[in-house]
Coordinates of C-alpha atoms and ligand atoms in Angstrom, one line a residue:
X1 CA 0.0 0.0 0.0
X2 CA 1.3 3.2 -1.1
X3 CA 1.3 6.3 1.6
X4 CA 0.3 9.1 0.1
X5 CA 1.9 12.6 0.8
X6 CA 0.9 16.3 0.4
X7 CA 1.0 16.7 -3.8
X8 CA -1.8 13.8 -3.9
X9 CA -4.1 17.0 -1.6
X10 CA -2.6 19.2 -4.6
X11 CA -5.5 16.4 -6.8
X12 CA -8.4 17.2 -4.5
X13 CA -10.7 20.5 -4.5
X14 CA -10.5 20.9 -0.7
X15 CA -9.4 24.7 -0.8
X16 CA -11.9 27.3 -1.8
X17 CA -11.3 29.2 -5.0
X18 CA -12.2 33.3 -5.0
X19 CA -12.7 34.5 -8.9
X20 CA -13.9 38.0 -9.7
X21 CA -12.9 39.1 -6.0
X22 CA -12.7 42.4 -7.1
X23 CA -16.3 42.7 -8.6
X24 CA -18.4 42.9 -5.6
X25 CA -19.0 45.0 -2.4
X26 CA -20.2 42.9 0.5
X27 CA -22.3 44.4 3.2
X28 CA -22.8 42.7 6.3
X29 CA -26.0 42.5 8.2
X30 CA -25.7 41.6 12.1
X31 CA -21.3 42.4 13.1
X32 CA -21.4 40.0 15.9
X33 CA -19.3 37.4 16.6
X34 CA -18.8 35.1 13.9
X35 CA -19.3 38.2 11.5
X36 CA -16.2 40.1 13.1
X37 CA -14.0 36.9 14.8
X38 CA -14.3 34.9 11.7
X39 CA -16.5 35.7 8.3
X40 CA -14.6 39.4 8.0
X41 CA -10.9 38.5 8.4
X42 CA -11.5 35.2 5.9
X43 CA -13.1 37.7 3.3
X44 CA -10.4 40.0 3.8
X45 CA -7.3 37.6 3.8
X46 CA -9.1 36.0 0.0
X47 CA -8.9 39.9 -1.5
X48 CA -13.0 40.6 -1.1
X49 CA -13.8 43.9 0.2
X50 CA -16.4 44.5 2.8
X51 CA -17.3 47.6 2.5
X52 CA -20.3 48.4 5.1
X53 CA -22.1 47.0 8.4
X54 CA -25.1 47.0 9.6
X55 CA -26.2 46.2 13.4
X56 CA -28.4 47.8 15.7
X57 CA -25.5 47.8 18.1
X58 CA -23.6 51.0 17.7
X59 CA -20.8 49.2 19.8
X60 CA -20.4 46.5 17.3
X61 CA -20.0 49.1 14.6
X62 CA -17.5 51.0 16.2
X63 CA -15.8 47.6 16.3
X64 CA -15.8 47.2 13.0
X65 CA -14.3 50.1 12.3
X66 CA -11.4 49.8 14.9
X67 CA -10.9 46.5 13.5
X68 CA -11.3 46.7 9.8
X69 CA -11.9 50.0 9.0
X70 CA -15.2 49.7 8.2
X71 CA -16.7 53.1 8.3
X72 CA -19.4 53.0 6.6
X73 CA -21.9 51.7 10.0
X74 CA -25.9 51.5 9.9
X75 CA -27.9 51.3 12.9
X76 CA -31.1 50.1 10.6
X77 CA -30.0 47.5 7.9
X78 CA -32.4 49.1 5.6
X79 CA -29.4 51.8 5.1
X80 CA -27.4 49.2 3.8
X81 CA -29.7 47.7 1.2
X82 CA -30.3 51.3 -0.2
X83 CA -26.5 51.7 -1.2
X84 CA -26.5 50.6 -4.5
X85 CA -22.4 50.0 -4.5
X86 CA -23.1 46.7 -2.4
X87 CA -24.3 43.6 -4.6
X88 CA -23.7 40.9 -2.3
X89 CA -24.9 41.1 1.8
X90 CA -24.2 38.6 4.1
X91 CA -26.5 38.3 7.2
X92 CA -24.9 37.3 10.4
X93 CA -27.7 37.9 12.9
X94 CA -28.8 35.1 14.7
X95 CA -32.2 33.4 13.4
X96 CA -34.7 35.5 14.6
X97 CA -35.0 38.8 12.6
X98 CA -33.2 37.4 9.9
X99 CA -35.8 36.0 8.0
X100 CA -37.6 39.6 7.5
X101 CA -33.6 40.9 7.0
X102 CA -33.5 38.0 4.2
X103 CA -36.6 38.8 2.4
X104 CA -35.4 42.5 2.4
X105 CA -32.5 42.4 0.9
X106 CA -33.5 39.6 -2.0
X107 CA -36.3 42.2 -2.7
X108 CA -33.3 45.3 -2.6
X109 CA -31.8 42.7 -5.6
X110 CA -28.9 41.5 -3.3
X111 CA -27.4 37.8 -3.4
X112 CA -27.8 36.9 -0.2
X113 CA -25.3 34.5 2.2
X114 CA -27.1 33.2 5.0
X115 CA -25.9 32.3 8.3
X116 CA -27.0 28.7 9.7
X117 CA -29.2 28.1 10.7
X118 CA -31.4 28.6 7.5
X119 CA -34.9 28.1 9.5
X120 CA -36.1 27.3 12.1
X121 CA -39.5 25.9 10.6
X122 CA -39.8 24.4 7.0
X123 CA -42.2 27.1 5.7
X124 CA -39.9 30.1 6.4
X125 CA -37.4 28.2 4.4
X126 CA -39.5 27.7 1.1
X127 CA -40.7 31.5 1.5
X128 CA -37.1 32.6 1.5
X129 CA -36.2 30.2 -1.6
X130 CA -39.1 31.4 -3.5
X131 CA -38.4 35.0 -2.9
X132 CA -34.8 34.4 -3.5
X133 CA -35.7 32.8 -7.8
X134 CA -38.4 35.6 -7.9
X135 CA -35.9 38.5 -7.7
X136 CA -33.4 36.3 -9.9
X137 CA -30.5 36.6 -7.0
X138 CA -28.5 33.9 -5.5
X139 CA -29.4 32.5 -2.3
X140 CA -26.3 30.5 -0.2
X141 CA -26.6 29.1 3.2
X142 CA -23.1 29.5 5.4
X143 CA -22.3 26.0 5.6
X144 CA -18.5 25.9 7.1
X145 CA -17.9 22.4 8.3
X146 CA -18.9 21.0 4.9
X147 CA -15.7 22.7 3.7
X148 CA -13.2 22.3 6.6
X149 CA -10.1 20.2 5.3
X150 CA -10.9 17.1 7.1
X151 CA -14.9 17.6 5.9
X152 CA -13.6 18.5 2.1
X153 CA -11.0 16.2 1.2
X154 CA -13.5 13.3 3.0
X155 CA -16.0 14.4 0.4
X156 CA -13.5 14.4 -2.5
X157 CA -12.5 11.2 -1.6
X158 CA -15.9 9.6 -1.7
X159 CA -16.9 12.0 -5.0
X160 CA -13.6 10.6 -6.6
X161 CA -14.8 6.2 -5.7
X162 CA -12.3 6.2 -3.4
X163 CA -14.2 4.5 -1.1
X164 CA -16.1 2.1 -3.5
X165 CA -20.4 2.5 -1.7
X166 CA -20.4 3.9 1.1
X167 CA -22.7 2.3 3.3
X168 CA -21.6 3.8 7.0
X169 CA -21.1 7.7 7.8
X170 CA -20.8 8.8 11.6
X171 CA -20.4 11.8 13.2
X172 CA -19.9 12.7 16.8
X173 CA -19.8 15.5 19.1
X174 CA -18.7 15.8 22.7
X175 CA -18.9 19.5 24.5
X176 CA -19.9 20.9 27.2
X177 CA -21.7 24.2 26.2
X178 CA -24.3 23.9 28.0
X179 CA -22.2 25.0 30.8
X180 CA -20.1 27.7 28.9
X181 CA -22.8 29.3 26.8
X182 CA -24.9 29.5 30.1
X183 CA -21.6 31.0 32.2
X184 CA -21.5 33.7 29.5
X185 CA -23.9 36.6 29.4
X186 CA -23.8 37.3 25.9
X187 CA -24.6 33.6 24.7
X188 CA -26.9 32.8 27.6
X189 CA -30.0 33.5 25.5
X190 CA -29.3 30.3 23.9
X191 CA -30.3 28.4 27.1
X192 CA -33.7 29.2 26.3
X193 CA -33.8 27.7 22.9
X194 CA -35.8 24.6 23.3
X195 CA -34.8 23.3 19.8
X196 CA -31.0 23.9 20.2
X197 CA -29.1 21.2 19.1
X198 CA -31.7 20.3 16.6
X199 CA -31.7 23.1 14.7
X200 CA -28.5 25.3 15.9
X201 CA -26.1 22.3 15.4
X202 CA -28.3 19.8 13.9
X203 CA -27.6 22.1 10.9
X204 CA -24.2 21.3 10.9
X205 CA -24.4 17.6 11.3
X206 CA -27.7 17.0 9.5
X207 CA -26.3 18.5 6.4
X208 CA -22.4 16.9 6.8
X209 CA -24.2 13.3 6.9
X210 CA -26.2 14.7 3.4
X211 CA -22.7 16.2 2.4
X212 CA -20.9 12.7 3.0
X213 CA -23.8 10.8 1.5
X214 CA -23.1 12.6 -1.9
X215 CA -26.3 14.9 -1.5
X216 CA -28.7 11.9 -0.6
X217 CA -31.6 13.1 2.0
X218 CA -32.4 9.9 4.6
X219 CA -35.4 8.4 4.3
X220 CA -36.1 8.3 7.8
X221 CA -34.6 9.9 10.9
X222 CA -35.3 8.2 14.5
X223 CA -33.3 10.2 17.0
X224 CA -33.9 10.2 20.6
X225 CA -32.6 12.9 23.5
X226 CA -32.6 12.3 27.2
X227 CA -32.3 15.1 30.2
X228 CA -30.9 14.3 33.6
X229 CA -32.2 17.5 35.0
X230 CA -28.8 19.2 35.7
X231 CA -28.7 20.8 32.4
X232 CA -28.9 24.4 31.9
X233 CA -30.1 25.1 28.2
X234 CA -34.2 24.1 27.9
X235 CA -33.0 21.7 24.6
X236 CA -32.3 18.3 25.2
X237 CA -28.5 18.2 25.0
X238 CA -27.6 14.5 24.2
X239 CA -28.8 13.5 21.3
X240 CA -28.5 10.6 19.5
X241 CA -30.2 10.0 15.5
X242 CA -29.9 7.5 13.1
X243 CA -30.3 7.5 9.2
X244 CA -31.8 5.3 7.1
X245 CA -30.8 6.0 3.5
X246 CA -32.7 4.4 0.4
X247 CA -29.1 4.1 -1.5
X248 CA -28.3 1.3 1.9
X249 CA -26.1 4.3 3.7
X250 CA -26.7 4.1 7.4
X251 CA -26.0 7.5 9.3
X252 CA -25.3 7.9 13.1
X253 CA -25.3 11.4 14.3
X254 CA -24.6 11.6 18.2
X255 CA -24.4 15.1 19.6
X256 CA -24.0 16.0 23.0
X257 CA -23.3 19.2 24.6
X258 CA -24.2 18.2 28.6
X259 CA -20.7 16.9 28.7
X260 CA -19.0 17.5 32.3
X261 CA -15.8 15.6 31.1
X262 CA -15.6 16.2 27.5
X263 CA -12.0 15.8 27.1
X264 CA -11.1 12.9 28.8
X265 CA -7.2 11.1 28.7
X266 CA -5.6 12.4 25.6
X267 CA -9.0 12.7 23.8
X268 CA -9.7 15.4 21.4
X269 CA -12.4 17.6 22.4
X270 CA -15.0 18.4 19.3
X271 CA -16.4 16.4 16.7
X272 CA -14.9 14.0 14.3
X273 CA -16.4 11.7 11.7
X274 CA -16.1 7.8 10.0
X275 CA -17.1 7.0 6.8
X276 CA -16.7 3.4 5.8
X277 CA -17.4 2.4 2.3
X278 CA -16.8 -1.0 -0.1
X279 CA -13.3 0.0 -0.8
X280 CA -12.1 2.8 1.7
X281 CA -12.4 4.5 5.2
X282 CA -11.9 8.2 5.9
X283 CA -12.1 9.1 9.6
X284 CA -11.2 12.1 11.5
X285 CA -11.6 15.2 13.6
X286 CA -13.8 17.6 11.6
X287 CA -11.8 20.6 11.8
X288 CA -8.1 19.3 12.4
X289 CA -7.0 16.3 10.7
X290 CA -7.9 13.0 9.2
X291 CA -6.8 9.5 7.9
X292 CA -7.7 7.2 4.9
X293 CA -7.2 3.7 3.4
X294 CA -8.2 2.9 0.0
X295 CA -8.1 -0.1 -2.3
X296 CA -8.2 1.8 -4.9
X297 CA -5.7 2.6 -7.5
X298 CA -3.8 -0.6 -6.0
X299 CA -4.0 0.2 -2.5
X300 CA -2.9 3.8 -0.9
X301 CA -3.3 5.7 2.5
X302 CA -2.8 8.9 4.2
X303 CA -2.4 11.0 7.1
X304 CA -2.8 14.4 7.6
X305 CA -2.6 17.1 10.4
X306 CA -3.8 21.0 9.8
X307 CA -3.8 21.8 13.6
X308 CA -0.9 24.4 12.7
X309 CA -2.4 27.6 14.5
X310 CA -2.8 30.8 12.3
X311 CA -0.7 33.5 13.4
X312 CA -2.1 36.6 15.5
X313 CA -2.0 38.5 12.7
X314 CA -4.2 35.8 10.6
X315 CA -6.2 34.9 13.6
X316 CA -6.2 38.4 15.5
X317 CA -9.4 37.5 18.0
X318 CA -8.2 33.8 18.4
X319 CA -11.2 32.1 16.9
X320 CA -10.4 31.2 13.5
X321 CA -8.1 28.5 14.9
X322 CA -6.4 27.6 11.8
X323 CA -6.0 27.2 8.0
X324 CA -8.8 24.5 7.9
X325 CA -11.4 26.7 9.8
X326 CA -10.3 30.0 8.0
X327 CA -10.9 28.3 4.6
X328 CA -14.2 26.3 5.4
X329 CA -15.6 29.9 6.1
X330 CA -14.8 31.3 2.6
X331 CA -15.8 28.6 0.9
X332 CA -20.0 29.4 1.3
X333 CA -18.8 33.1 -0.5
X334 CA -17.0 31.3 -2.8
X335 CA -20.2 29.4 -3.9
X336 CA -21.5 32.4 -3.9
X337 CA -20.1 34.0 -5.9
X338 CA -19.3 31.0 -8.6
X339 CA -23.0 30.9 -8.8
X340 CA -23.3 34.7 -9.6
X341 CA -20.9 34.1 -12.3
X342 CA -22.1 31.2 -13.8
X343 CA -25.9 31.3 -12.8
X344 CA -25.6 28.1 -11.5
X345 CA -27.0 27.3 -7.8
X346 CA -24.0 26.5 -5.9
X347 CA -23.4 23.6 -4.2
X348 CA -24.9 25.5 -0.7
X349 CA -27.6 27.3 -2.7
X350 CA -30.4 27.4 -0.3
X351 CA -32.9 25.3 -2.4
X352 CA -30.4 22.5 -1.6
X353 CA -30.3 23.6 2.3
X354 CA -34.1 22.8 1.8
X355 CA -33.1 19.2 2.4
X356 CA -30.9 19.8 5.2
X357 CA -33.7 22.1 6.9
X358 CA -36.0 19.4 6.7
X359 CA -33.6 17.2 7.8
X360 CA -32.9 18.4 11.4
X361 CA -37.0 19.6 11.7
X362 CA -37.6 15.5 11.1
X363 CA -34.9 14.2 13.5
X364 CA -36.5 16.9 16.1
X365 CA -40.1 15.7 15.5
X366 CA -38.6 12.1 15.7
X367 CA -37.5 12.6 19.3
X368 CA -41.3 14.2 20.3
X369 CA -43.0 11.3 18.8
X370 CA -41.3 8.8 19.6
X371 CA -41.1 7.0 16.1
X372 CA -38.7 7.6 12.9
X373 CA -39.9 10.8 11.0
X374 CA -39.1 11.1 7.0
X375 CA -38.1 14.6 5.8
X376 CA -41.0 14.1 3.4
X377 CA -43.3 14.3 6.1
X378 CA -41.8 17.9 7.2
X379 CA -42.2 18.9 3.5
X380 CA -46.2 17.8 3.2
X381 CA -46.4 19.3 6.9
X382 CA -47.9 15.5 7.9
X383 CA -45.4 15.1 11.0
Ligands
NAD1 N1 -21.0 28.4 11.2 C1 -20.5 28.5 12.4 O1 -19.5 27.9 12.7 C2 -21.1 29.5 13.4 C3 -20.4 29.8 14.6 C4 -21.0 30.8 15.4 C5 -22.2 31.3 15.1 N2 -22.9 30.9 14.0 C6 -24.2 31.5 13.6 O2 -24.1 32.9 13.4 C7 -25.3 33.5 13.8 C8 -24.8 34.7 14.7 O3 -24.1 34.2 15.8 P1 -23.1 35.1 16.6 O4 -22.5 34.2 17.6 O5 -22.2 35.9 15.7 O6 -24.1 36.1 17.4 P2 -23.9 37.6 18.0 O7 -25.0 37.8 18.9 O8 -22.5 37.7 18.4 O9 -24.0 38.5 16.6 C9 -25.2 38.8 16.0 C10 -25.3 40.3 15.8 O10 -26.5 40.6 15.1 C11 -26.9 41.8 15.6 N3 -28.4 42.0 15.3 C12 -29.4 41.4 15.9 N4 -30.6 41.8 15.3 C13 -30.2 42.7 14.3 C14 -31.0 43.4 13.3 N5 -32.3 43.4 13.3 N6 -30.3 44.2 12.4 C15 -28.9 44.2 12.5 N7 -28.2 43.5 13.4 C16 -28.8 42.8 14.3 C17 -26.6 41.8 17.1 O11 -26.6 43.1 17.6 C18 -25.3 41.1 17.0 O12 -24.2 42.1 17.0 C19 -26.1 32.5 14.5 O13 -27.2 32.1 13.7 C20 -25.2 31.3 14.8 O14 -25.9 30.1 14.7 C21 -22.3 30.1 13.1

């Protein structure tokens, strides 16, 4: 078996390619967190210009000044969508007024990048999608983890029949926020959330399994959550769904954020991922590095780690971790922006994120009826 080295990555699409960087003025909607700690520097560092903000925090847009020099600041987002320099806005609030923020600027004649979660409820989703082809504007859904080296090159490998069928794809998650996000006063309104790791980072894993699966939607979904009545957050916080696939694929998505010991031994704390097919394995940690065996092309394997840190200059708030995390972030704007170029639907459009919507809604109904739930039944509003 031949070991492969770094010029067989060099044969994979696992880094995100920017074309036309210079033809479009991003605005972003909501400068929060991920906006300012991880979506601005990656757009920066690939050549895009952001040129405005919006927020109806005038701290956070004195932040973004300080930190990027982004001067042009609007209290009411509305501000924004009048300027007709900016062509593409990307909307970082959380969920709840972005859907109105959404509709707005696809009516303004923006593309539109979405944060995850796309919806909270199937209909809202459909609403945005049809808005979204009405106005003739690109819709994408900010889908990082698909595009995190580990995540990409796994998919590559299983686009390319490097794995023969796959038949088995797992993805697991050990964390404890529940605890931290509760600690903190600015994420503590999470707690509330009674659908939180459904729909928060059930659209991560939901979509990943759909990602892995080649773009396949389960048929059915039976997932089941327990509380042992120390946790914090109003969700169930262990969660554990299974996939039934009509192509054979079985999925296991296990997430659990209750955790009081998540990194136990020498244990990697996060979430990492196995999928087995006829003729390969790919396993890994989502976000830092990963391993493979293949009988293809006469037998090869591989190893690799991207858990090099970013320098402070790269990675100035300390969230963007590394290369892998950086890159998975552009990638959604590099969809974007193919698809505004081509008038294609990239491969996050958010017709596709449809199926990942109605993925997570079905494992969530699943747990309160006690019995597997088909996506299909979230679509015909029977479950
Ligand atoms: N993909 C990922 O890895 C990842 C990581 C973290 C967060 N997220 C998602 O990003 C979203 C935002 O999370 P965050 O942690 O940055 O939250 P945040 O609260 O730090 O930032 C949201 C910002 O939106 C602003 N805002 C709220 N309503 C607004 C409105 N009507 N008009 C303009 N601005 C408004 C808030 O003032 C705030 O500054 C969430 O949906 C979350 O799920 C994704």
């Amino acid at each position: 078996m031949e070991t492969v080295d770094d010029s067989f990555l060099s044969t994979l699409a696992y880094r995100p390619v920017i074309t036309h960087a210079k033809a479009h003025r991003i605005g972003v909607i909501g400068a929060g967190r991920i906006a300012q700690q991880r979506q601005i520097p990656c757009y920066r560092n690939a050549g895009l210009e952001v040129v405005a903000a919006a927020d109806v925090k005038q701290e956070a847009l004195d932040r973004a000044a300080e930190n990027f020099g982004i001067t042009r600041g609007y209290l009411d987002y509305r501000d924004l969508l009048a300027q007709p320099d900016i062509d593409i806005v990307d909307i970082c609030t959380n969920t709840f007024p972005r859907k109105q923020i959404t509709l707005d600027a696809l009516a303004a004649r923006k593309h539109v990048l979405s944060e995850k979660p796309f919806a909270r409820n199937y209909a809202d989703a459909v609403e945005i999608v049809e808005a979204a082809d009405a106005s003739g504007v690109q819709l994408a859904v900010h889908q990082p983890t698909r595009w995190y080296y580990p995540c990409a090159i796994a998919r590559e490998l299983i686009m390319k029949g490097y794995l023969g069928d796959v038949f088995y794809i797992e993805l697991r998650m050990h964390g404890n926020q529940d605890t931290i996000y509760y600690e903190d006063p600015v994420t503590r309104w999470h707690t509330e959330l009674k659908d939180h790791i459904f729909v928060e980072w059930g659209a991560h894993h939901f979509d990943l399994c759909r990602w892995f699966a080649g773009g396949e939607t389960p048929r059915h979904i039976s997932a089941f959550g327990t509380v042992r009545g120390n946790e914090h957050f109003k969700s169930k916080m262990a969660v554990s769904a299974s996939c039934d696939y009509a192509s054979g694929i079985v999925g296991c998505v296990s997430m659990d954020q209750a955790s009081r010991f998540p990194r136990v031994g020498n244990t990697r704390i996060g979430m990492n991922f196995r999928v087995e097919g006829t003729q390969g394995v790919v396993a890994g940690d989502m976000v830092f590095d990963l391993a493979f065996e293949s009988r293809i092309n006469g037998g090869i394997s591989g190893q690799f780690d991207f858990s090099q840190p970013l320098s402070k200059e790269e990675d100035p708030f300390g969230y963007m971790w590394c290369a892998s995390v950086r890159d998975g972030h552009l990638w959604p704007m590099a969809e974007l922006i193919r698809s505004i170029h081509t008038g294609e639907k990239g491969l996050c459009s958010g017709r596709d994120n449809l199926h990942s919507v109605a993925s997570y809604l079905a494992a969530m109904k699943s747990d309160e009826l006690h019995r597997p739930v088909g996506p299909e039944e979230i679509v015909q509003g029977l479950a």
